[in-house]
PDB file of N, CA and C in Angstrom:
ATOM      1  N   MET A   1      29.497  43.280 -10.114  1.00  0.00           N
ATOM      2  CA  MET A   1      29.355  42.098 -11.720  1.00  0.00           C
ATOM      3  C   MET A   1      28.203  42.669 -12.078  1.00  0.00           C
ATOM      4  N   ASN A   2      28.207  43.022 -13.664  1.00  0.00           N
ATOM      5  CA  ASN A   2      27.399  43.527 -14.056  1.00  0.00           C
ATOM      6  C   ASN A   2      26.784  42.769 -14.329  1.00  0.00           C
ATOM      7  N   ALA A   3      25.183  42.341 -14.760  1.00  0.00           N
ATOM      8  CA  ALA A   3      24.693  41.106 -14.978  1.00  0.00           C
ATOM      9  C   ALA A   3      24.008  41.200 -16.589  1.00  0.00           C
ATOM     10  N   ILE A   4      23.649  42.665 -17.022  1.00  0.00           N
ATOM     11  CA  ILE A   4      23.754  42.103 -18.522  1.00  0.00           C
ATOM     12  C   ILE A   4      25.261  41.930 -19.270  1.00  0.00           C
ATOM     13  N   MET A   5      25.134  40.636 -20.001  1.00  0.00           N
ATOM     14  CA  MET A   5      25.662  40.245 -20.730  1.00  0.00           C
ATOM     15  C   MET A   5      25.640  40.246 -22.198  1.00  0.00           C
ATOM     16  N   THR A   6      27.070  40.799 -22.549  1.00  0.00           N
ATOM     17  CA  THR A   6      26.638  41.255 -24.163  1.00  0.00           C
ATOM     18  C   THR A   6      26.745  40.219 -25.585  1.00  0.00           C
ATOM     19  N   LYS A   7      26.130  40.961 -26.459  1.00  0.00           N
ATOM     20  CA  LYS A   7      26.056  39.072 -27.462  1.00  0.00           C
ATOM     21  C   LYS A   7      28.058  38.558 -27.513  1.00  0.00           C
ATOM     22  N   PHE A   8      28.836  39.611 -27.768  1.00  0.00           N
ATOM     23  CA  PHE A   8      29.692  39.436 -27.511  1.00  0.00           C
ATOM     24  C   PHE A   8      30.869  38.319 -26.007  1.00  0.00           C
ATOM     25  N   ASP A   9      30.296  38.696 -25.040  1.00  0.00           N
ATOM     26  CA  ASP A   9      30.406  38.282 -24.135  1.00  0.00           C
ATOM     27  C   ASP A   9      30.053  36.406 -24.202  1.00  0.00           C
ATOM     28  N   PHE A  10      28.602  36.061 -25.262  1.00  0.00           N
ATOM     29  CA  PHE A  10      28.460  34.793 -24.586  1.00  0.00           C
ATOM     30  C   PHE A  10      29.188  34.315 -25.983  1.00  0.00           C
ATOM     31  N   GLU A  11      29.351  34.825 -26.859  1.00  0.00           N
ATOM     32  CA  GLU A  11      30.687  33.803 -28.262  1.00  0.00           C
ATOM     33  C   GLU A  11      31.226  33.546 -28.040  1.00  0.00           C
ATOM     34  N   THR A  12      32.025  34.751 -27.220  1.00  0.00           N
ATOM     35  CA  THR A  12      33.239  34.099 -26.817  1.00  0.00           C
ATOM     36  C   THR A  12      33.471  32.985 -25.783  1.00  0.00           C
ATOM     37  N   ALA A  13      32.625  32.811 -25.159  1.00  0.00           N
ATOM     38  CA  ALA A  13      32.534  31.755 -23.929  1.00  0.00           C
ATOM     39  C   ALA A  13      31.797  30.683 -24.715  1.00  0.00           C
ATOM     40  N   GLU A  14      31.282  30.697 -25.389  1.00  0.00           N
ATOM     41  CA  GLU A  14      31.519  29.529 -26.092  1.00  0.00           C
ATOM     42  C   GLU A  14      32.338  28.566 -27.159  1.00  0.00           C
ATOM     43  N   GLN A  15      32.643  29.799 -27.883  1.00  0.00           N
ATOM     44  CA  GLN A  15      34.565  29.559 -28.006  1.00  0.00           C
ATOM     45  C   GLN A  15      35.264  28.958 -27.473  1.00  0.00           C
ATOM     46  N   HIS A  16      34.986  29.651 -25.981  1.00  0.00           N
ATOM     47  CA  HIS A  16      36.063  28.433 -25.314  1.00  0.00           C
ATOM     48  C   HIS A  16      35.716  27.525 -24.752  1.00  0.00           C
ATOM     49  N   ARG A  17      34.951  27.470 -25.350  1.00  0.00           N
ATOM     50  CA  ARG A  17      33.930  26.060 -24.191  1.00  0.00           C
ATOM     51  C   ARG A  17      34.049  24.785 -25.231  1.00  0.00           C
ATOM     52  N   SER A  18      33.803  25.309 -26.046  1.00  0.00           N
ATOM     53  CA  SER A  18      34.569  23.957 -28.005  1.00  0.00           C
ATOM     54  C   SER A  18      35.632  24.125 -27.667  1.00  0.00           C
ATOM     55  N   GLN A  19      37.107  24.771 -27.198  1.00  0.00           N
ATOM     56  CA  GLN A  19      38.374  24.399 -27.468  1.00  0.00           C
ATOM     57  C   GLN A  19      38.623  23.950 -26.553  1.00  0.00           C
ATOM     58  N   LYS A  20      37.919  23.584 -25.541  1.00  0.00           N
ATOM     59  CA  LYS A  20      38.400  22.983 -24.125  1.00  0.00           C
ATOM     60  C   LYS A  20      37.820  22.150 -24.204  1.00  0.00           C
ATOM     61  N   TRP A  21      36.767  21.345 -24.706  1.00  0.00           N
ATOM     62  CA  TRP A  21      36.568  20.160 -24.460  1.00  0.00           C
ATOM     63  C   TRP A  21      36.757  19.053 -25.890  1.00  0.00           C
ATOM     64  N   GLU A  22      37.636  20.023 -26.857  1.00  0.00           N
ATOM     65  CA  GLU A  22      37.354  19.518 -28.298  1.00  0.00           C
ATOM     66  C   GLU A  22      38.096  17.985 -28.780  1.00  0.00           C
ATOM     67  N   GLY A  23      39.260  17.702 -27.610  1.00  0.00           N
ATOM     68  CA  GLY A  23      39.539  16.091 -26.911  1.00  0.00           C
ATOM     69  C   GLY A  23      38.933  15.619 -26.780  1.00  0.00           C
ATOM     70  N   LEU A  24      37.948  15.578 -26.379  1.00  0.00           N
ATOM     71  CA  LEU A  24      36.816  15.030 -25.647  1.00  0.00           C
ATOM     72  C   LEU A  24      36.380  14.372 -27.265  1.00  0.00           C
ATOM     73  N   SER A  25      35.852  15.236 -27.842  1.00  0.00           N
ATOM     74  CA  SER A  25      34.874  14.300 -29.051  1.00  0.00           C
ATOM     75  C   SER A  25      35.287  13.087 -29.907  1.00  0.00           C
ATOM     76  N   GLU A  26      36.223  12.524 -29.811  1.00  0.00           N
ATOM     77  CA  GLU A  26      36.558  10.894 -30.138  1.00  0.00           C
ATOM     78  C   GLU A  26      35.540  10.295 -29.675  1.00  0.00           C
ATOM     79  N   ILE A  27      36.157  10.728 -28.320  1.00  0.00           N
ATOM     80  CA  ILE A  27      34.900   9.348 -27.089  1.00  0.00           C
ATOM     81  C   ILE A  27      33.415   9.933 -26.974  1.00  0.00           C
ATOM     82  N   ASP A  28      33.252  11.183 -27.677  1.00  0.00           N
ATOM     83  CA  ASP A  28      31.856  11.270 -26.869  1.00  0.00           C
ATOM     84  C   ASP A  28      31.050  10.712 -27.959  1.00  0.00           C
ATOM     85  N   GLN A  29      31.767  10.650 -30.002  1.00  0.00           N
ATOM     86  CA  GLN A  29      30.620  10.108 -31.009  1.00  0.00           C
ATOM     87  C   GLN A  29      31.593   8.360 -30.267  1.00  0.00           C
ATOM     88  N   ALA A  30      32.310   7.910 -30.239  1.00  0.00           N
ATOM     89  CA  ALA A  30      31.852   6.112 -30.559  1.00  0.00           C
ATOM     90  C   ALA A  30      31.500   6.029 -29.325  1.00  0.00           C
ATOM     91  N   ILE A  31      30.856   6.869 -28.116  1.00  0.00           N
ATOM     92  CA  ILE A  31      30.028   6.970 -26.742  1.00  0.00           C
ATOM     93  C   ILE A  31      28.330   6.739 -27.083  1.00  0.00           C
ATOM     94  N   ARG A  32      28.211   7.621 -28.807  1.00  0.00           N
ATOM     95  CA  ARG A  32      27.278   7.621 -29.540  1.00  0.00           C
ATOM     96  C   ARG A  32      26.786   6.518 -30.439  1.00  0.00           C
ATOM     97  N   ASP A  33      28.230   6.123 -31.164  1.00  0.00           N
ATOM     98  CA  ASP A  33      27.767   4.789 -31.687  1.00  0.00           C
ATOM     99  C   ASP A  33      27.883   3.486 -31.409  1.00  0.00           C
ATOM    100  N   ASN A  34      28.204   3.690 -29.646  1.00  0.00           N
ATOM    101  CA  ASN A  34      27.909   2.421 -28.658  1.00  0.00           C
ATOM    102  C   ASN A  34      29.452   1.343 -29.216  1.00  0.00           C
ATOM    103  N   ARG A  35      30.262   2.433 -29.307  1.00  0.00           N
ATOM    104  CA  ARG A  35      31.831   1.734 -29.891  1.00  0.00           C
ATOM    105  C   ARG A  35      32.562   1.653 -28.976  1.00  0.00           C
ATOM    106  N   LEU A  36      32.758   2.459 -27.625  1.00  0.00           N
ATOM    107  CA  LEU A  36      33.838   2.914 -26.824  1.00  0.00           C
ATOM    108  C   LEU A  36      34.926   1.679 -26.327  1.00  0.00           C
ATOM    109  N   MET A  37      34.684  -0.109 -26.737  1.00  0.00           N
ATOM    110  CA  MET A  37      35.471  -1.269 -26.121  1.00  0.00           C
ATOM    111  C   MET A  37      36.608  -0.607 -26.702  1.00  0.00           C
ATOM    112  N   GLU A  38      36.221  -0.312 -28.482  1.00  0.00           N
ATOM    113  CA  GLU A  38      36.952  -0.452 -29.666  1.00  0.00           C
ATOM    114  C   GLU A  38      37.994   0.926 -30.101  1.00  0.00           C
ATOM    115  N   TYR A  39      37.667   1.640 -29.074  1.00  0.00           N
ATOM    116  CA  TYR A  39      37.806   3.104 -28.877  1.00  0.00           C
ATOM    117  C   TYR A  39      39.087   3.069 -27.465  1.00  0.00           C
ATOM    118  N   ARG A  40      39.097   2.129 -26.609  1.00  0.00           N
ATOM    119  CA  ARG A  40      40.108   1.880 -25.794  1.00  0.00           C
ATOM    120  C   ARG A  40      41.044   0.657 -26.116  1.00  0.00           C
ATOM    121  N   ILE A  41      40.676   0.154 -27.003  1.00  0.00           N
ATOM    122  CA  ILE A  41      41.644  -1.535 -27.488  1.00  0.00           C
ATOM    123  C   ILE A  41      42.540  -0.446 -28.862  1.00  0.00           C
ATOM    124  N   LYS A  42      42.141   0.488 -29.480  1.00  0.00           N
ATOM    125  CA  LYS A  42      42.733   1.448 -30.542  1.00  0.00           C
ATOM    126  C   LYS A  42      43.328   1.811 -29.815  1.00  0.00           C
ATOM    127  N   LYS A  43      42.796   2.490 -29.234  1.00  0.00           N
ATOM    128  CA  LYS A  43      43.811   3.496 -28.494  1.00  0.00           C
ATOM    129  C   LYS A  43      45.308   2.579 -27.544  1.00  0.00           C
ATOM    130  N   SER A  44      45.119   1.827 -26.683  1.00  0.00           N
ATOM    131  CA  SER A  44      45.750   1.311 -26.239  1.00  0.00           C
ATOM    132  C   SER A  44      46.981   0.485 -26.993  1.00  0.00           C
ATOM    133  N   TRP A  45      45.873  -0.179 -27.445  1.00  0.00           N
ATOM    134  CA  TRP A  45      47.483  -1.072 -28.534  1.00  0.00           C
ATOM    135  C   TRP A  45      48.346  -0.021 -29.634  1.00  0.00           C
ATOM    136  N   ALA A  46      47.875   1.258 -29.716  1.00  0.00           N
ATOM    137  CA  ALA A  46      48.629   2.700 -30.360  1.00  0.00           C
ATOM    138  C   ALA A  46      49.755   2.581 -29.708  1.00  0.00           C
ATOM    139  N   ASP A  47      49.440   2.902 -28.251  1.00  0.00           N
ATOM    140  CA  ASP A  47      50.109   3.235 -26.994  1.00  0.00           C
ATOM    141  C   ASP A  47      51.788   2.445 -27.474  1.00  0.00           C
ATOM    142  N   PRO A  48      52.122   2.247 -26.917  1.00  0.00           N
ATOM    143  CA  PRO A  48      53.595   1.142 -27.608  1.00  0.00           C
ATOM    144  C   PRO A  48      54.059   0.736 -26.024  1.00  0.00           C
ATOM    145  N   TRP A  49      53.917   1.383 -24.550  1.00  0.00           N
ATOM    146  CA  TRP A  49      54.065   0.670 -22.927  1.00  0.00           C
ATOM    147  C   TRP A  49      53.092  -0.882 -23.473  1.00  0.00           C
ATOM    148  N   SER A  50      51.269   0.182 -23.688  1.00  0.00           N
ATOM    149  CA  SER A  50      50.654  -0.525 -23.236  1.00  0.00           C
ATOM    150  C   SER A  50      50.739  -1.580 -24.757  1.00  0.00           C
ATOM    151  N   ARG A  51      51.496  -1.651 -25.627  1.00  0.00           N
ATOM    152  CA  ARG A  51      51.061  -3.035 -25.753  1.00  0.00           C
ATOM    153  C   ARG A  51      52.112  -3.678 -25.913  1.00  0.00           C
ATOM    154  N   ALA A  52      53.188  -3.508 -25.401  1.00  0.00           N
ATOM    155  CA  ALA A  52      54.069  -4.282 -24.789  1.00  0.00           C
ATOM    156  C   ALA A  52      53.728  -5.629 -23.538  1.00  0.00           C
ATOM    157  N   LEU A  53      53.123  -4.614 -22.969  1.00  0.00           N
ATOM    158  CA  LEU A  53      52.378  -4.948 -21.691  1.00  0.00           C
ATOM    159  C   LEU A  53      51.383  -5.830 -22.125  1.00  0.00           C
ATOM    160  N   THR A  54      50.695  -5.524 -22.743  1.00  0.00           N
ATOM    161  CA  THR A  54      49.656  -6.781 -23.409  1.00  0.00           C
ATOM    162  C   THR A  54      50.386  -7.970 -23.945  1.00  0.00           C
ATOM    163  N   VAL A  55      51.075  -7.762 -24.593  1.00  0.00           N
ATOM    164  CA  VAL A  55      51.125  -8.307 -25.189  1.00  0.00           C
ATOM    165  C   VAL A  55      52.341 -10.011 -24.434  1.00  0.00           C
ATOM    166  N   VAL A  56      53.265  -9.111 -23.253  1.00  0.00           N
ATOM    167  CA  VAL A  56      53.750  -9.875 -21.662  1.00  0.00           C
ATOM    168  C   VAL A  56      53.163 -10.780 -20.944  1.00  0.00           C
ATOM    169  N   VAL A  57      51.562 -10.054 -20.948  1.00  0.00           N
ATOM    170  CA  VAL A  57      50.194 -11.055 -20.219  1.00  0.00           C
ATOM    171  C   VAL A  57      50.212 -12.249 -20.815  1.00  0.00           C
ATOM    172  N   LEU A  58      49.884 -11.019 -21.700  1.00  0.00           N
ATOM    173  CA  LEU A  58      49.432 -12.559 -22.329  1.00  0.00           C
ATOM    174  C   LEU A  58      50.102 -13.485 -23.038  1.00  0.00           C
ATOM    175  N   LEU A  59      51.170 -13.522 -22.784  1.00  0.00           N
ATOM    176  CA  LEU A  59      52.012 -14.717 -23.380  1.00  0.00           C
ATOM    177  C   LEU A  59      52.512 -15.402 -21.813  1.00  0.00           C
ATOM    178  N   LEU A  60      52.927 -14.440 -20.561  1.00  0.00           N
ATOM    179  CA  LEU A  60      53.121 -15.449 -19.648  1.00  0.00           C
ATOM    180  C   LEU A  60      51.531 -15.449 -19.288  1.00  0.00           C
ATOM    181  N   LEU A  61      50.472 -15.550 -19.670  1.00  0.00           N
ATOM    182  CA  LEU A  61      49.365 -16.832 -19.635  1.00  0.00           C
ATOM    183  C   LEU A  61      49.233 -18.116 -20.128  1.00  0.00           C
ATOM    184  N   ALA A  62      50.061 -17.692 -21.481  1.00  0.00           N
ATOM    185  CA  ALA A  62      50.104 -19.080 -22.461  1.00  0.00           C
ATOM    186  C   ALA A  62      50.895 -19.526 -21.714  1.00  0.00           C
ATOM    187  N   ILE A  63      52.043 -19.403 -21.868  1.00  0.00           N
ATOM    188  CA  ILE A  63      53.272 -20.184 -20.905  1.00  0.00           C
ATOM    189  C   ILE A  63      52.565 -21.237 -19.752  1.00  0.00           C
ATOM    190  N   PHE A  64      51.824 -20.541 -18.866  1.00  0.00           N
ATOM    191  CA  PHE A  64      51.446 -20.694 -17.678  1.00  0.00           C
ATOM    192  C   PHE A  64      50.343 -22.210 -18.003  1.00  0.00           C
ATOM    193  N   ALA A  65      49.771 -21.667 -19.390  1.00  0.00           N
ATOM    194  CA  ALA A  65      48.687 -22.999 -19.240  1.00  0.00           C
ATOM    195  C   ALA A  65      49.123 -24.260 -20.037  1.00  0.00           C
ATOM    196  N   GLY A  66      50.298 -24.127 -21.062  1.00  0.00           N
ATOM    197  CA  GLY A  66      51.279 -24.277 -21.292  1.00  0.00           C
ATOM    198  C   GLY A  66      51.751 -25.812 -20.302  1.00  0.00           C
ATOM    199  N   PHE A  67      52.497 -25.508 -18.750  1.00  0.00           N
ATOM    200  CA  PHE A  67      52.907 -25.852 -17.888  1.00  0.00           C
ATOM    201  C   PHE A  67      51.383 -26.146 -17.615  1.00  0.00           C
ATOM    202  N   VAL A  68      50.574 -26.084 -17.691  1.00  0.00           N
ATOM    203  CA  VAL A  68      49.290 -26.712 -16.243  1.00  0.00           C
ATOM    204  C   VAL A  68      49.019 -28.020 -17.403  1.00  0.00           C
ATOM    205  N   LEU A  69      48.949 -27.868 -18.561  1.00  0.00           N
ATOM    206  CA  LEU A  69      49.217 -29.069 -20.156  1.00  0.00           C
ATOM    207  C   LEU A  69      49.894 -29.842 -19.610  1.00  0.00           C
ATOM    208  N   TYR A  70      51.257 -29.447 -19.381  1.00  0.00           N
ATOM    209  CA  TYR A  70      52.168 -30.736 -20.004  1.00  0.00           C
ATOM    210  C   TYR A  70      52.273 -30.895 -18.313  1.00  0.00           C
ATOM    211  N   TRP A  71      51.708 -30.877 -17.033  1.00  0.00           N
ATOM    212  CA  TRP A  71      52.049 -30.845 -16.243  1.00  0.00           C
ATOM    213  C   TRP A  71      50.614 -31.752 -16.395  1.00  0.00           C
ATOM    214  N   ASP A  72      49.644 -31.870 -16.044  1.00  0.00           N
ATOM    215  CA  ASP A  72      48.747 -32.603 -16.245  1.00  0.00           C
ATOM    216  C   ASP A  72      49.278 -33.737 -17.095  1.00  0.00           C
ATOM    217  N   ALA A  73      49.495 -33.860 -18.757  1.00  0.00           N
ATOM    218  CA  ALA A  73      50.244 -34.981 -18.773  1.00  0.00           C
ATOM    219  C   ALA A  73      51.107 -35.585 -17.961  1.00  0.00           C
ATOM    220  N   LEU A  74      51.713 -35.850 -17.429  1.00  0.00           N
ATOM    221  CA  LEU A  74      52.972 -36.053 -16.621  1.00  0.00           C
ATOM    222  C   LEU A  74      52.201 -37.242 -15.994  1.00  0.00           C
ATOM    223  N   LYS A  75      50.972 -36.809 -15.292  1.00  0.00           N
ATOM    224  CA  LYS A  75      50.655 -37.035 -13.596  1.00  0.00           C
ATOM    225  C   LYS A  75      49.932 -38.209 -14.209  1.00  0.00           C
ATOM    226  N   GLY A  76      49.158 -37.782 -15.416  1.00  0.00           N
ATOM    227  CA  GLY A  76      47.810 -38.366 -16.084  1.00  0.00           C
ATOM    228  C   GLY A  76      48.414 -39.637 -16.877  1.00  0.00           C
TER     229      GLY A  76
END
């Protein structure tokens, strides 16, 4: 291998690196702005399967809480 790299080699390496990590720039910006949790919530809410799962889990928790309160009212 040749240890001497031309300016062209450096430029192509920088371009390749920036294209490779281009998709992570939004996450990087969220970390810098200290709003990573907001980013995760927005991304998960945009996904239809994740949104449906969230709604189902919250609905089940609400039904369970209602059952516990109802059962407590019957016993007390």
